[in-house]
mmCIF file of C-alpha atoms in Angstrom:
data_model
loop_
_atom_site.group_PDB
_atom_site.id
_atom_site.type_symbol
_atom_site.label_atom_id
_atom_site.label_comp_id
_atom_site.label_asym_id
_atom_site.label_seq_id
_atom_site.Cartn_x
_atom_site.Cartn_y
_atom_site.Cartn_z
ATOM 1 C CA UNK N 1 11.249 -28.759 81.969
ATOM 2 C CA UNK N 2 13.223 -26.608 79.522
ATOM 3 C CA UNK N 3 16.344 -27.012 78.665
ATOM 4 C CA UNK N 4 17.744 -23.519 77.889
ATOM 5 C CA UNK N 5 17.503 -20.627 75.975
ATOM 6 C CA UNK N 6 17.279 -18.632 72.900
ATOM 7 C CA UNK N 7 18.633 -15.333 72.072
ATOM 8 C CA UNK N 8 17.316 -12.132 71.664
ATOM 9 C CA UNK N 9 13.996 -13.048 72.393
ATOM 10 C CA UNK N 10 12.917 -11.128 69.331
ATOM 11 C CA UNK N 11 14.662 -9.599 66.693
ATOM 12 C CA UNK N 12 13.663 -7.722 63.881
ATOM 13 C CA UNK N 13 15.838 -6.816 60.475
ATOM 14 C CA UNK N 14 14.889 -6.174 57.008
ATOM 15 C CA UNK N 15 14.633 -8.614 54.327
ATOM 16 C CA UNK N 16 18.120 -9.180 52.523
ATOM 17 C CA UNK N 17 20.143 -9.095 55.833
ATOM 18 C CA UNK N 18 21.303 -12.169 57.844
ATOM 19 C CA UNK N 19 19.418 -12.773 61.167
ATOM 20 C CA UNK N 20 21.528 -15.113 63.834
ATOM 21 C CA UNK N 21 19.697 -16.409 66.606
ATOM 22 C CA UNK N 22 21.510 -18.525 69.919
ATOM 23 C CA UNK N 23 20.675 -21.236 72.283
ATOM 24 C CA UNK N 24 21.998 -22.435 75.300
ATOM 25 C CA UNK N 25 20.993 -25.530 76.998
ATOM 26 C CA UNK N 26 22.431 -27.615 80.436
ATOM 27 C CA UNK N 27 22.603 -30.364 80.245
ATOM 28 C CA UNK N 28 24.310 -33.349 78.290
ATOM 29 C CA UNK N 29 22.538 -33.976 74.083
ATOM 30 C CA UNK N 30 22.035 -36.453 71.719
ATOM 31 C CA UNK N 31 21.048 -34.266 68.990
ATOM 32 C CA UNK N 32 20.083 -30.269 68.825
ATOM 33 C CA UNK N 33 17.221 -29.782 66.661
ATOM 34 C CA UNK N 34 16.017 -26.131 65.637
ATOM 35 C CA UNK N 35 11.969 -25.728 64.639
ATOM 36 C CA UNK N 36 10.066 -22.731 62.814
ATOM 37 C CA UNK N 37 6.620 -21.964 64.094
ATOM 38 C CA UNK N 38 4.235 -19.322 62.303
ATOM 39 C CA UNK N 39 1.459 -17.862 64.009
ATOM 40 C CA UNK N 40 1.091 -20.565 66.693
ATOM 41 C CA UNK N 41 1.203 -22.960 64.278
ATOM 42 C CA UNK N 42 2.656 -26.569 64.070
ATOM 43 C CA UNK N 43 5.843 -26.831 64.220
ATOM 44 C CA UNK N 44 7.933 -27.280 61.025
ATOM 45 C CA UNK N 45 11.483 -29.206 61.084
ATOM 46 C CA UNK N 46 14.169 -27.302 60.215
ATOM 47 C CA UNK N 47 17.202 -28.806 61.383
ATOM 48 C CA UNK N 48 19.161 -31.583 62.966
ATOM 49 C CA UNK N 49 22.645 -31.390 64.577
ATOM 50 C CA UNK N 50 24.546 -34.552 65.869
ATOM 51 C CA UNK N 51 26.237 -34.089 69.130
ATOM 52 C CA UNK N 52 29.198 -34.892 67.699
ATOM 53 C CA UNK N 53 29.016 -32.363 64.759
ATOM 54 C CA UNK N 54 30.137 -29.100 65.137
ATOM 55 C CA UNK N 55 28.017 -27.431 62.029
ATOM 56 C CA UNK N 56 25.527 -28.183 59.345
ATOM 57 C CA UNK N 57 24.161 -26.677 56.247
ATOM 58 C CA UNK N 58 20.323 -26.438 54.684
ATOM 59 C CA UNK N 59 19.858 -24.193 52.146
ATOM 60 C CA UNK N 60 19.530 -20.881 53.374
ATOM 61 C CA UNK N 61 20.270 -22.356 57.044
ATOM 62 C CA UNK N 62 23.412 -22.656 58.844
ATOM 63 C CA UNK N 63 23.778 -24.235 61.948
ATOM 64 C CA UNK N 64 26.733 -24.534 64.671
ATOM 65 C CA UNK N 65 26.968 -26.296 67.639
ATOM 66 C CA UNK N 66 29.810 -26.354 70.702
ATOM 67 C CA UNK N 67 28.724 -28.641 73.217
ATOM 68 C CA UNK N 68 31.826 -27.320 75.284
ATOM 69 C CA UNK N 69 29.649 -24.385 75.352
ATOM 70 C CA UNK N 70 26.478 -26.129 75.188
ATOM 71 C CA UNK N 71 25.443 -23.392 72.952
ATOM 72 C CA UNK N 72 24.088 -23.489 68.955
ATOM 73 C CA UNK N 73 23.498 -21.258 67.066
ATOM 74 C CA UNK N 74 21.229 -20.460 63.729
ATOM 75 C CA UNK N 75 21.895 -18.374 61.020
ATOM 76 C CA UNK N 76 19.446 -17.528 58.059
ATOM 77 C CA UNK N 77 20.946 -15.673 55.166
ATOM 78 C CA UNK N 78 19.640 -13.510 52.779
ATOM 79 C CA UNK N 79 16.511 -13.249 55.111
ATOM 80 C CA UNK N 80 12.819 -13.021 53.456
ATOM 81 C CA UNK N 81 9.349 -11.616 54.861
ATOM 82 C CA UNK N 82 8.139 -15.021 54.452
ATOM 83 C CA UNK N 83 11.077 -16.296 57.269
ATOM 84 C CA UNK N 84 8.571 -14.183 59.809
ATOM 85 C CA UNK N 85 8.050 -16.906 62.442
ATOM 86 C CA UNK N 86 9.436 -17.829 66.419
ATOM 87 C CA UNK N 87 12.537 -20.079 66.087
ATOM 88 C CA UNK N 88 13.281 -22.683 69.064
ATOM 89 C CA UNK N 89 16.043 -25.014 69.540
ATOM 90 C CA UNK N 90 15.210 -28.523 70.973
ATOM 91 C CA UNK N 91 17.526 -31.021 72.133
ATOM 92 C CA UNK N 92 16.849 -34.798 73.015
ATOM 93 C CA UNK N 93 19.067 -36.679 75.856
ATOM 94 C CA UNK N 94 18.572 -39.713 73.134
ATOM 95 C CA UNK N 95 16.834 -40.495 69.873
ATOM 96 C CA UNK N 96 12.654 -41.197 69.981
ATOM 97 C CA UNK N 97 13.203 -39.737 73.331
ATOM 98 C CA UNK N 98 11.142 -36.424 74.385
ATOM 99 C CA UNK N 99 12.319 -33.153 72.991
ATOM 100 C CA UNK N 100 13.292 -30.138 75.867
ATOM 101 C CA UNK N 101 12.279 -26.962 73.702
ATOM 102 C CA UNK N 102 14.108 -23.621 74.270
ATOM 103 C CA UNK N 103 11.991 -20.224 74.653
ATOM 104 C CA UNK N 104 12.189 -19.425 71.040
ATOM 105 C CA UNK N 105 13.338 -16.245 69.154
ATOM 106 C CA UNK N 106 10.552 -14.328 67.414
ATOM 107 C CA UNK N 107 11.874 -12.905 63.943
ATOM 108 C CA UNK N 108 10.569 -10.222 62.165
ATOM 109 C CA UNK N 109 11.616 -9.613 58.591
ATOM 110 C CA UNK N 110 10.108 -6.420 56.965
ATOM 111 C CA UNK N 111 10.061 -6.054 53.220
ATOM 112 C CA UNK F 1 9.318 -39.403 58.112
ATOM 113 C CA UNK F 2 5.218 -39.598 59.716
ATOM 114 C CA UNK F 3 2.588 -37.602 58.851
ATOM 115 C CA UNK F 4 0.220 -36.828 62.163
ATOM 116 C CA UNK F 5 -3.214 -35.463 61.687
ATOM 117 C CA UNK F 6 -4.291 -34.100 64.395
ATOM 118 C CA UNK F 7 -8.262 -32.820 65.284
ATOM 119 C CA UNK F 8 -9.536 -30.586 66.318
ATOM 120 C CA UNK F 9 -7.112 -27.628 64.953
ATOM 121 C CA UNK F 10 -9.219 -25.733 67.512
ATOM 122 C CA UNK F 11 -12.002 -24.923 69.947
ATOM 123 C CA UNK F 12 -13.466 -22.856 72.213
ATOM 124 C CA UNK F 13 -14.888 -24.463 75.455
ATOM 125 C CA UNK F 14 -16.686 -23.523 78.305
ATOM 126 C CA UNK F 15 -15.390 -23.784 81.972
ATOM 127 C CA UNK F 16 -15.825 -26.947 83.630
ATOM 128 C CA UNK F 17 -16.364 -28.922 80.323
ATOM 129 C CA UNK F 18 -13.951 -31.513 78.575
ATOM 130 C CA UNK F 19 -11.904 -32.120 75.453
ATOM 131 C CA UNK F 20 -10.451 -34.900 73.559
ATOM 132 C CA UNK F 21 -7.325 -33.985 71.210
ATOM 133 C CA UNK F 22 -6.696 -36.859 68.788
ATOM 134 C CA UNK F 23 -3.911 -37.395 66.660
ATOM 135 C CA UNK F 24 -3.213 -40.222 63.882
ATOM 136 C CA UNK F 25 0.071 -41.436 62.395
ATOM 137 C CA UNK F 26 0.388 -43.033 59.192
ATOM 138 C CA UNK F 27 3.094 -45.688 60.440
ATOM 139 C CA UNK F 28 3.409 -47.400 63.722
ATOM 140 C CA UNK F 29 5.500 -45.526 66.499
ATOM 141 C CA UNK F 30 6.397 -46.501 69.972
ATOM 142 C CA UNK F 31 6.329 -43.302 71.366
ATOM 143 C CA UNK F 32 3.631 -40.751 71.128
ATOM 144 C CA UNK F 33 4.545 -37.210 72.728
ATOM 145 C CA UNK F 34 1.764 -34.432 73.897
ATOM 146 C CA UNK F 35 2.905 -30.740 74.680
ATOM 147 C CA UNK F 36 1.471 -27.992 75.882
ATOM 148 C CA UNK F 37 1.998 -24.197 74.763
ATOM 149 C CA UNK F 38 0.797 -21.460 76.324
ATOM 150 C CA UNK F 39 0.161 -18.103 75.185
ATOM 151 C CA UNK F 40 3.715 -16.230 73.944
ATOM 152 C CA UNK F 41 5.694 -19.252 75.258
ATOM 153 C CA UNK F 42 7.755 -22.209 74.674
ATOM 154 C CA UNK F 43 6.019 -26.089 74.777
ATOM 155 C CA UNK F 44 6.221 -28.271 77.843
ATOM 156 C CA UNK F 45 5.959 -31.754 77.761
ATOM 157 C CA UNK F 46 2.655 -32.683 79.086
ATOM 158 C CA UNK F 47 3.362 -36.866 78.977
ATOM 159 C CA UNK F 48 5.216 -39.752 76.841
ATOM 160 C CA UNK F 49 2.344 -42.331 75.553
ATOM 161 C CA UNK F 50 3.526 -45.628 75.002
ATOM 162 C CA UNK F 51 1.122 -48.249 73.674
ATOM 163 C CA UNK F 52 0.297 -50.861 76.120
ATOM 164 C CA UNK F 53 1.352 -49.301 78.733
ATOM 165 C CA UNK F 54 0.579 -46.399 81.184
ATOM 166 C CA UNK F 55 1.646 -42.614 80.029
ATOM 167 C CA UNK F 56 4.233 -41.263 81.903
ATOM 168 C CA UNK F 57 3.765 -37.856 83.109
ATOM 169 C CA UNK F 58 5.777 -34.493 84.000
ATOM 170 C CA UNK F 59 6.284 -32.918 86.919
ATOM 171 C CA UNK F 60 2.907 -30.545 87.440
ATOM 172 C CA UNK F 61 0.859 -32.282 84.930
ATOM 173 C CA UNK F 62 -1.321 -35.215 86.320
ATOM 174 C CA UNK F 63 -3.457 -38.028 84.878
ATOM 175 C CA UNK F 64 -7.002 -36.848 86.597
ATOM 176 C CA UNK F 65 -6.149 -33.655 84.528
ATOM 177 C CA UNK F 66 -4.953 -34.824 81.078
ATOM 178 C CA UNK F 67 -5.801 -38.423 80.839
ATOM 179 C CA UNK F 68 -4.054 -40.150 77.397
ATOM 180 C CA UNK F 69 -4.880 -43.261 75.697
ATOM 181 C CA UNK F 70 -2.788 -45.204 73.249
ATOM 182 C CA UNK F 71 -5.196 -48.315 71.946
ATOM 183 C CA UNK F 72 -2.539 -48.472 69.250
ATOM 184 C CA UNK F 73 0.348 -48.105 67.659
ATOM 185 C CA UNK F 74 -0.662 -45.253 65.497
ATOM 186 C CA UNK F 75 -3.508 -43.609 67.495
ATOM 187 C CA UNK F 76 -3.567 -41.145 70.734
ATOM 188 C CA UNK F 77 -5.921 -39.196 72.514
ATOM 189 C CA UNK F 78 -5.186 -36.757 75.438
ATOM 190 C CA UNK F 79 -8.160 -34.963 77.157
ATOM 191 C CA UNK F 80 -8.257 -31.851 78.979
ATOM 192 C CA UNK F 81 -10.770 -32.263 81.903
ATOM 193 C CA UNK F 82 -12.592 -29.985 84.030
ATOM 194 C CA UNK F 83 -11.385 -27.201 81.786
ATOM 195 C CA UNK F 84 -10.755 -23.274 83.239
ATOM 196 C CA UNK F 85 -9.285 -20.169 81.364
ATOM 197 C CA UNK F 86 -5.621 -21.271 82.491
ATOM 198 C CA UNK F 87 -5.988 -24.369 80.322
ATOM 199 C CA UNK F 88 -6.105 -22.179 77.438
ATOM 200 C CA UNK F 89 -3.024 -22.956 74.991
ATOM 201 C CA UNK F 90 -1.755 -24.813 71.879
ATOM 202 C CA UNK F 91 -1.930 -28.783 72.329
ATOM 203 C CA UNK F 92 0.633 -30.757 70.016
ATOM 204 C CA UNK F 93 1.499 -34.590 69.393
ATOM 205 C CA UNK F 94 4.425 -35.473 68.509
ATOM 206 C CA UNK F 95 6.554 -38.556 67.166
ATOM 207 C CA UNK F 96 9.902 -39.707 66.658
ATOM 208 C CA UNK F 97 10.233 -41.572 63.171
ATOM 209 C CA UNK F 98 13.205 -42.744 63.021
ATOM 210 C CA UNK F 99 15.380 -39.872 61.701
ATOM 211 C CA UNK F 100 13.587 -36.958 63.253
ATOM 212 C CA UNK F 101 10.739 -35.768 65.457
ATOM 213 C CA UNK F 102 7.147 -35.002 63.729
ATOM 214 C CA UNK F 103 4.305 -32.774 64.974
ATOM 215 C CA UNK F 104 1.000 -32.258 65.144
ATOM 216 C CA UNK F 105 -0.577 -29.014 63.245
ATOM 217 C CA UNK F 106 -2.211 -28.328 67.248
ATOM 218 C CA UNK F 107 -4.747 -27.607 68.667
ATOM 219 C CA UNK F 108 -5.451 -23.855 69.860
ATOM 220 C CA UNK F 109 -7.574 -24.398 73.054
ATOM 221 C CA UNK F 110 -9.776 -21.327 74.364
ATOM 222 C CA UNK F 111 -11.773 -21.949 77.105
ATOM 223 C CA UNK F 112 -14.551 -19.106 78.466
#
């Protein structure tokens, strides 16, 4: 069943500018993952966040989580056409175990 | 971390029929994970493959439906039987290698 969700459901912004997409999720997490998917693709990794880490770095990627909250959230800087793609957060209740996938953000970056 | 290949990348079926979605890992897992996507939506776990063993499925999907095997440690097949238009979606594997989650490239499924 899935876990939470992701917000806006789609968001569009111009390449240069920052695009910040949320998830929620209910219940307790071992890790919160986010994934990039273009075109109905596979799935590419993007990043993992420890429960007990509060935010992470990668590159253009920034990542928070508040488990108080149970919320994350992603942030992409200095967005670029190529970052086009639906975003999800997954979380795990424990490593190797199955991932609960969020509804995914679908970002739009125009030249 | 694993690298899956996964075949077909995609099909197009007629009602009624069957297909077999296999994926390979280059390193022995325990765990083997198939979801489904549907059109404009999120993935669902379909089942958890375990070698040896039985898969275990999710609420709403059953085994006459999707039947998996897992003859190995590295190998896993899940079939889509007695195919309709609903069954129409993305397939992935997936694996947990030790310090994150791998997937499958999918397999779009369109069935006329």
């Amino acid at each position: 069943s899935q876990q939470g969700e992701e917000d806006p459901q789609a968001l569009s912004i111009q390449e240069g500018e920052n695009a910040t997409m949320n998830c929620s999720y209910k219940t307790s997490i071992n890790n919160l993952q986010w994934y990039r998917q273009n075109s109905g693709r596979g799935l590419v990794h993007l990043i993992l966040i420890r429960s007990n880490e509060r935010e992470k770095h990668s590159g253009r990627l920034r990542v928070t989580l508040d488990t108080s909250k149970k919320s994350s959230s992603l942030l992409i800087t200095a967005s670029r056409a190529a970052d086009t793609a639906s975003y999800f957060c997954a979380t795990d209740a424990d490593s190797g175990y199955a991932l609960n996938f969020g509804k995914g953000t679908s970002l739009l970056v125009t030249p | 971390s694993a690298v899956i290949s996964q075949k077909p990348s995609r099909d197009i079926c007629q009602r009624g029929t069957s297909l077999t979605i296999q994926c390979q890992v280059d390193s022995q897992v325990t765990m083997m994970f198939w979801y489904r996507q549907q059109p404009g939506q999120s993935l669902t776990l379909i089942a958890t493959a375990n070698q040896g063993s039985e898969a275990t499925y999710e609420s709403g999907f059953v085994i006459d439906k999707f039947p998996i095997s897992r003859p190995n440690l590295t190998f896993s097949t899940l079939t889509v039987s007695n195919m309709s238009p609903e069954d129409s979606s993305i397939y992935l594997c997936s694996v947990w290698g030790g310090n994150g989650y791998t997937f499958g490239s999918g397999t779009r499924l369109t069935v006329v």
